């Protein structure tokens, strides 16, 4: 049955559900091998880095799962200055990381918009346009997205989090600021402007079903998404969903293992279904398993996002409990990760953008 599905040209929703439901080790191995063979065919045995700069944890939103949500008064808030961000971007450039990701909590005020515009322009200038820039700063107006695109950002990551709209409502405050439709509109604006557009979901959110996840993968295709950044949901104890998960006994090692496996299966099935998109093996995978990112690569991912945030700020940007690499510095992360990539028989595309092949296929 599994062999039959894996040999199909096009998967149906039922096939996707069947694959996401696999539990037997032998079948899991077949799934991951198939996904990796597709990665090899469309991308090659290569992974690319996006040095992750988490430059501020101020946020106007209150997502019920996120450790840096506005209402979490236990968070020590920080915002890096321009020099600090440029210092990290320079480190990434000097170390031949092809790209960086600029990520922060969401802010829409004019000071923030202008600050980010200036930072993007400066990075573009001093690298002569030779450092790829992925932006991940939440929902903005189309004008702001355009402004940042014109300044030099060319990829944007905005996770849809879940495409089950009832679940979306349950994991966010029920107000205008946290609207599913607005998020979809943002993804459309980003596409229209010309960004390579990334989205993704969290896997293993309490009350999420396998069918929800199958619908998420179909959504990626329907929206013609170029890049996928998704990872397992991880409990943060000072958040409403985290508290609920702990109360319901969903934060045990057994549940963490399940969510981790779900994360790998989602990467594999998304690779099989979408073929030529960029897929990240996110830090959240490593938070649940020390070999998480290597396993992500073997399941079909081709992008890694090593944290290059200055050490002093790392622990203040905790979306979930037990974030890995908090005590590391960028040099240590680079060596550790490159060793990990080589250990699975791949090379790192140093000095290359590692753009989404899907995006350029669409332009032809
Ligand atoms: N504020 C921007 C946004 O929400 O798009 C960008 C930064 S936000 C911290 C990046 C991602 O972190 C979110 O899209 C969400 O999926 C993820 N995240 C937040 N809390 C999480 C948790 N408890 N477990 C796993 N991922 C989480
Ligand atoms: Fe803010 Fe993003 Fe966290 Fe939501 S997920 S609270 S928007 S940082």
Coordinates of C-alpha atoms and ligand atoms in Angstrom, one line a residue:
X1 CA 0.0 0.0 0.0
X2 CA 2.7 2.5 1.1
X3 CA 4.9 1.4 -1.9
X4 CA 2.0 2.0 -4.2
X5 CA 1.4 5.5 -2.9
X6 CA 5.1 6.4 -3.0
X7 CA 5.3 5.4 -6.7
X8 CA 2.4 7.7 -7.7
X9 CA 3.1 10.8 -9.8
X10 CA 0.4 12.9 -8.0
X11 CA -0.7 12.3 -4.4
X12 CA -4.4 12.7 -3.4
X13 CA -5.4 14.1 0.0
X14 CA -6.1 10.6 1.2
X15 CA -2.6 9.5 0.1
X16 CA -1.2 12.5 2.1
X17 CA -3.1 11.4 5.2
X18 CA -2.0 7.8 4.8
X19 CA 1.7 8.9 4.5
X20 CA 1.4 11.3 7.5
X21 CA -0.1 8.4 9.5
X22 CA 2.8 6.0 9.0
X23 CA 4.2 4.7 12.3
X24 CA 6.1 1.5 11.4
X25 CA 9.9 2.0 11.2
X26 CA 10.2 0.2 7.9
X27 CA 7.6 2.3 6.2
X28 CA 9.0 5.5 7.8
X29 CA 12.4 4.7 6.2
X30 CA 10.7 4.2 2.8
X31 CA 9.0 7.6 3.2
X32 CA 12.2 9.4 4.1
X33 CA 14.2 7.6 1.3
X34 CA 11.6 8.6 -1.3
X35 CA 11.6 12.2 -0.1
X36 CA 15.4 12.4 -0.1
X37 CA 15.6 10.9 -3.6
X38 CA 13.2 13.7 -4.8
X39 CA 15.4 16.3 -3.0
X40 CA 18.5 14.8 -4.8
X41 CA 16.8 15.0 -8.1
X42 CA 15.4 18.5 -7.9
X43 CA 17.9 20.2 -5.6
X44 CA 21.0 18.0 -5.3
X45 CA 23.0 16.7 -2.2
X46 CA 23.4 20.2 -0.9
X47 CA 22.0 22.4 1.8
X48 CA 22.1 26.2 2.2
X49 CA 22.4 28.4 5.3
X50 CA 20.3 31.3 6.3
X51 CA 22.0 32.9 9.3
X52 CA 19.2 33.8 11.6
X53 CA 19.3 37.2 13.3
X54 CA 16.6 37.6 15.9
X55 CA 17.0 41.3 16.3
X56 CA 14.1 42.3 18.6
X57 CA 11.5 40.6 20.8
X58 CA 9.1 43.5 21.1
X59 CA 5.8 42.3 19.7
X60 CA 2.3 43.9 19.4
X61 CA 0.7 40.5 19.1
X62 CA -0.4 38.0 21.6
X63 CA -0.3 34.6 19.8
X64 CA -1.4 32.1 22.5
X65 CA 1.6 29.7 21.9
X66 CA 4.5 32.1 21.6
X67 CA 6.9 32.9 24.5
X68 CA 7.5 36.5 23.4
X69 CA 3.8 37.4 23.1
X70 CA 3.0 40.9 24.3
X71 CA 1.3 39.8 27.5
X72 CA 4.2 37.8 28.7
X73 CA 5.5 40.2 31.3
X74 CA 8.3 37.9 32.3
X75 CA 10.2 38.6 29.1
X76 CA 13.1 40.9 29.2
X77 CA 12.5 43.0 26.0
X78 CA 15.3 44.1 23.7
X79 CA 15.8 45.7 20.3
X80 CA 19.3 45.6 18.8
X81 CA 20.7 48.8 17.3
X82 CA 21.7 49.1 13.7
X83 CA 25.5 48.5 14.4
X84 CA 24.7 45.3 16.2
X85 CA 22.6 43.9 13.3
X86 CA 25.2 45.0 10.7
X87 CA 27.9 43.3 12.8
X88 CA 26.1 40.0 12.5
X89 CA 25.3 40.5 8.9
X90 CA 29.0 41.1 8.3
X91 CA 29.9 38.0 10.1
X92 CA 27.5 36.0 7.9
X93 CA 29.0 37.6 4.8
X94 CA 32.6 37.1 5.8
X95 CA 31.8 33.4 6.6
X96 CA 30.3 32.9 3.2
X97 CA 26.8 32.3 4.4
X98 CA 24.8 32.9 1.2
X99 CA 21.9 34.5 3.1
X100 CA 20.6 35.8 6.3
X101 CA 17.1 35.9 7.8
X102 CA 16.1 39.0 9.7
X103 CA 13.4 38.0 12.2
X104 CA 11.6 39.8 15.0
X105 CA 8.4 40.2 16.9
X106 CA 5.8 42.1 15.0
X107 CA 5.7 45.9 15.0
X108 CA 4.0 48.2 12.5
X109 CA 4.9 51.7 13.8
X110 CA 6.7 54.1 11.5
X111 CA 9.9 54.1 13.5
X112 CA 10.2 50.3 13.1
X113 CA 9.4 50.4 9.4
X114 CA 12.0 53.1 8.8
X115 CA 14.6 51.4 11.0
X116 CA 14.2 48.1 9.1
X117 CA 14.3 49.8 5.7
X118 CA 17.5 51.5 6.7
X119 CA 19.1 48.2 7.9
X120 CA 18.1 46.3 4.8
X121 CA 19.5 49.1 2.6
X122 CA 22.8 49.2 4.5
X123 CA 23.3 45.4 4.4
X124 CA 22.6 45.5 0.6
X125 CA 25.1 48.3 0.2
X126 CA 28.0 46.9 2.1
X127 CA 27.6 43.4 0.6
X128 CA 27.2 44.8 -2.9
X129 CA 23.9 42.8 -3.1
X130 CA 25.8 39.6 -2.6
X131 CA 24.1 38.5 0.7
X132 CA 20.6 37.0 0.3
X133 CA 18.0 38.6 2.7
X134 CA 15.0 36.7 4.0
X135 CA 12.6 38.9 6.0
X136 CA 10.4 37.5 8.8
X137 CA 8.6 40.3 10.6
X138 CA 5.0 39.4 10.5
X139 CA 2.0 41.1 8.9
X140 CA 2.6 44.5 7.3
X141 CA 0.7 46.6 4.7
X142 CA 1.4 46.1 1.0
X143 CA 3.2 49.4 1.0
X144 CA 5.6 48.4 3.7
X145 CA 6.3 45.0 2.0
X146 CA 7.0 46.9 -1.2
X147 CA 9.3 49.4 0.6
X148 CA 11.3 46.6 2.1
X149 CA 11.5 44.7 -1.2
X150 CA 12.7 47.9 -2.9
X151 CA 15.3 48.3 -0.2
X152 CA 16.8 44.8 -0.9
X153 CA 14.7 42.1 0.8
X154 CA 13.8 39.4 -1.7
X155 CA 12.3 36.6 0.3
X156 CA 9.7 36.8 3.0
X157 CA 8.6 34.2 5.5
X158 CA 5.1 34.4 7.0
X159 CA 3.8 31.2 8.5
X160 CA 0.1 30.5 8.2
X161 CA 0.5 28.5 11.4
X162 CA -2.5 26.3 10.6
X163 CA -5.1 26.4 7.8
X164 CA -7.8 25.0 10.0
X165 CA -9.6 28.3 10.7
X166 CA -11.3 27.1 13.9
X167 CA -8.0 26.0 15.3
X168 CA -6.4 29.3 14.1
X169 CA -9.1 31.2 16.2
X170 CA -8.4 29.0 19.2
X171 CA -4.7 29.6 19.3
X172 CA -5.0 33.4 18.8
X173 CA -6.9 36.1 20.6
X174 CA -10.2 36.6 18.9
X175 CA -9.7 40.1 17.5
X176 CA -9.0 42.0 14.3
X177 CA -5.2 41.9 14.9
X178 CA -5.1 38.1 14.7
X179 CA -7.1 37.4 11.6
X180 CA -6.6 34.3 9.4
X181 CA -7.9 36.1 6.3
X182 CA -5.5 39.0 6.8
X183 CA -2.6 36.5 6.9
X184 CA -3.7 35.0 3.6
X185 CA -4.0 38.5 2.1
X186 CA -0.5 39.3 3.3
X187 CA 0.9 36.1 1.5
X188 CA -0.9 37.2 -1.7
X189 CA 0.6 40.8 -1.4
X190 CA 4.0 39.4 -1.0
X191 CA 3.6 37.2 -4.1
X192 CA 2.3 40.2 -6.1
X193 CA 5.3 42.3 -5.1
X194 CA 7.7 39.7 -6.4
X195 CA 9.1 38.2 -3.2
X196 CA 10.0 34.5 -3.0
X197 CA 7.3 33.7 -0.6
X198 CA 7.6 31.3 2.3
X199 CA 5.0 30.0 4.7
X200 CA 4.6 27.1 7.0
X201 CA 2.7 25.7 10.0
X202 CA 3.4 24.3 13.4
X203 CA 2.9 20.5 13.8
X204 CA 1.4 18.9 16.9
X205 CA -0.6 21.9 18.1
X206 CA -3.1 20.6 20.7
X207 CA -6.3 19.5 19.0
X208 CA -4.7 19.6 15.5
X209 CA -5.5 16.5 13.3
X210 CA -3.7 14.7 10.6
X211 CA -6.3 15.9 8.1
X212 CA -5.5 19.5 9.1
X213 CA -1.9 18.9 8.3
X214 CA -2.8 17.3 4.9
X215 CA -4.9 20.4 4.2
X216 CA -1.9 22.6 5.1
X217 CA 0.3 20.8 2.5
X218 CA -2.4 21.3 -0.1
X219 CA -2.6 25.0 0.8
X220 CA 1.1 25.3 0.2
X221 CA 0.5 24.1 -3.4
X222 CA -2.7 26.1 -4.0
X223 CA -0.9 29.3 -2.9
X224 CA 2.1 28.4 -5.1
X225 CA 4.5 28.8 -2.2
X226 CA 8.3 28.9 -2.9
X227 CA 9.7 28.1 0.5
X228 CA 8.5 26.2 3.5
X229 CA 9.6 26.9 7.1
X230 CA 7.7 24.7 9.5
X231 CA 8.4 23.0 12.7
X232 CA 6.9 21.1 15.6
X233 CA 4.9 23.1 18.2
X234 CA 6.9 23.3 21.4
X235 CA 5.5 24.2 24.8
X236 CA 6.4 27.5 26.4
X237 CA 5.2 27.3 30.0
X238 CA 4.3 30.9 30.3
X239 CA 1.8 30.9 27.5
X240 CA -2.0 29.9 27.5
X241 CA -1.5 27.0 25.0
X242 CA 1.7 25.9 26.9
X243 CA -0.2 25.8 30.2
X244 CA -3.1 24.0 28.6
X245 CA -0.7 21.4 27.0
X246 CA 1.0 20.8 30.4
X247 CA -2.4 20.4 32.1
X248 CA -3.6 17.9 29.5
X249 CA -0.4 15.9 29.9
X250 CA 0.8 16.8 26.3
X251 CA 4.3 17.8 27.3
X252 CA 5.7 14.4 28.1
X253 CA 8.7 12.8 26.4
X254 CA 6.3 10.5 24.5
X255 CA 4.3 13.5 23.1
X256 CA 7.5 15.4 22.2
X257 CA 8.7 12.3 20.3
X258 CA 5.4 12.2 18.4
X259 CA 5.6 15.9 17.5
X260 CA 9.2 15.5 16.3
X261 CA 8.3 12.6 14.1
X262 CA 5.3 14.5 12.8
X263 CA 7.7 17.3 11.9
X264 CA 9.9 14.9 9.9
X265 CA 6.9 13.3 8.2
X266 CA 5.6 16.8 7.2
X267 CA 9.0 17.7 5.6
X268 CA 9.0 14.4 3.7
X269 CA 5.5 14.5 2.4
X270 CA 5.8 18.2 1.5
X271 CA 9.0 17.4 -0.5
X272 CA 7.2 14.5 -2.3
X273 CA 4.2 16.7 -3.0
X274 CA 5.8 20.0 -4.0
X275 CA 9.2 18.7 -5.2
X276 CA 11.3 21.8 -6.1
X277 CA 10.6 24.2 -3.2
X278 CA 13.0 25.2 -0.5
X279 CA 12.2 23.4 2.8
X280 CA 13.9 24.4 6.1
X281 CA 15.0 22.0 8.8
X282 CA 14.1 24.4 11.6
X283 CA 15.7 24.9 15.1
X284 CA 12.5 23.6 16.7
X285 CA 13.4 20.2 15.3
X286 CA 16.7 20.3 17.1
X287 CA 15.0 21.4 20.3
X288 CA 13.2 18.1 20.4
X289 CA 16.0 15.9 19.2
X290 CA 19.7 16.5 19.3
X291 CA 20.1 15.2 15.8
X292 CA 16.9 16.9 14.7
X293 CA 18.3 19.0 11.9
X294 CA 20.3 16.2 10.3
X295 CA 17.2 14.0 10.4
X296 CA 15.4 16.9 8.8
X297 CA 17.9 17.0 5.9
X298 CA 17.5 13.2 5.4
X299 CA 13.8 13.7 5.3
X300 CA 14.1 16.1 2.4
X301 CA 14.9 19.6 3.8
X302 CA 17.6 21.7 2.1
X303 CA 17.8 24.8 4.2
X304 CA 19.3 25.3 7.6
X305 CA 18.9 28.4 9.8
X306 CA 21.8 28.6 12.2
X307 CA 21.3 31.2 14.8
X308 CA 23.8 34.0 14.6
X309 CA 22.1 36.3 17.0
X310 CA 24.7 37.9 19.4
X311 CA 25.0 35.6 22.5
X312 CA 23.7 38.3 25.0
X313 CA 20.3 38.3 23.3
X314 CA 19.8 34.6 22.5
X315 CA 18.1 33.6 25.7
X316 CA 15.8 36.6 25.6
X317 CA 14.3 35.4 22.3
X318 CA 12.7 32.2 23.5
X319 CA 9.6 31.3 21.6
X320 CA 9.5 27.9 23.4
X321 CA 11.2 26.2 26.3
X322 CA 14.7 24.6 25.9
X323 CA 15.7 26.5 22.8
X324 CA 19.0 24.9 21.6
X325 CA 22.3 26.8 21.1
X326 CA 21.6 29.5 23.6
X327 CA 25.1 29.4 25.0
X328 CA 26.8 29.1 21.6
X329 CA 28.3 31.8 19.5
X330 CA 28.1 32.1 15.8
X331 CA 31.6 30.6 15.1
X332 CA 30.8 27.6 17.2
X333 CA 27.4 27.1 15.5
X334 CA 29.0 27.3 12.1
X335 CA 31.5 24.5 12.8
X336 CA 29.0 22.3 14.6
X337 CA 26.4 22.6 11.9
X338 CA 28.7 22.2 8.9
X339 CA 30.0 19.0 10.6
X340 CA 26.4 17.9 10.9
X341 CA 25.7 18.5 7.2
X342 CA 28.8 16.6 6.2
X343 CA 27.9 13.8 8.5
X344 CA 24.9 13.0 6.3
X345 CA 27.0 13.1 3.1
X346 CA 26.0 16.6 1.9
X347 CA 27.9 19.8 1.3
X348 CA 27.0 23.3 2.3
X349 CA 26.4 25.8 -0.5
X350 CA 28.8 28.4 0.9
X351 CA 28.6 31.8 -0.8
X352 CA 25.5 30.9 -2.8
X353 CA 22.0 32.4 -2.4
X354 CA 20.4 28.9 -2.6
X355 CA 17.2 30.4 -4.0
X356 CA 14.0 28.5 -4.4
X357 CA 14.1 26.6 -7.7
X358 CA 10.4 26.7 -7.8
X359 CA 10.4 30.5 -7.8
X360 CA 12.6 30.7 -10.9
X361 CA 10.8 27.9 -12.7
X362 CA 7.7 30.0 -12.4
X363 CA 9.4 33.0 -14.0
X364 CA 10.4 31.2 -17.1
Ligands
LIG1 N1 6.5 37.7 14.5 C1 6.7 37.1 13.3 C2 5.6 36.2 12.9 O1 4.9 35.7 13.8 O2 5.4 35.9 11.7 C3 8.0 36.4 13.1 C4 8.7 35.8 14.3 S1 7.7 34.5 15.0 C5 8.5 34.3 16.5 C6 8.3 33.1 14.0 C7 7.5 31.8 14.2 O3 7.8 31.3 15.5 C8 6.0 31.8 14.1 O4 5.5 31.9 12.8 C9 5.6 30.6 14.9 O5 5.2 29.5 14.0 C10 6.9 30.2 15.6 N2 6.6 29.9 17.0 C11 6.2 30.7 18.0 N3 5.9 30.1 19.1 C12 6.2 28.8 18.9 C13 6.2 27.6 19.7 N4 5.8 27.6 21.0 N5 6.6 26.4 19.1 C14 7.0 26.4 17.9 N6 7.1 27.5 17.1 C15 6.7 28.7 17.6
LIG2 FE1 4.6 38.0 18.0 FE2 5.3 36.3 16.0 FE3 5.3 35.5 18.6 FE4 3.0 36.0 17.4 S1 4.5 34.4 16.8 S2 3.5 36.7 19.4 S3 3.5 37.7 16.1 S4 6.6 37.0 17.7

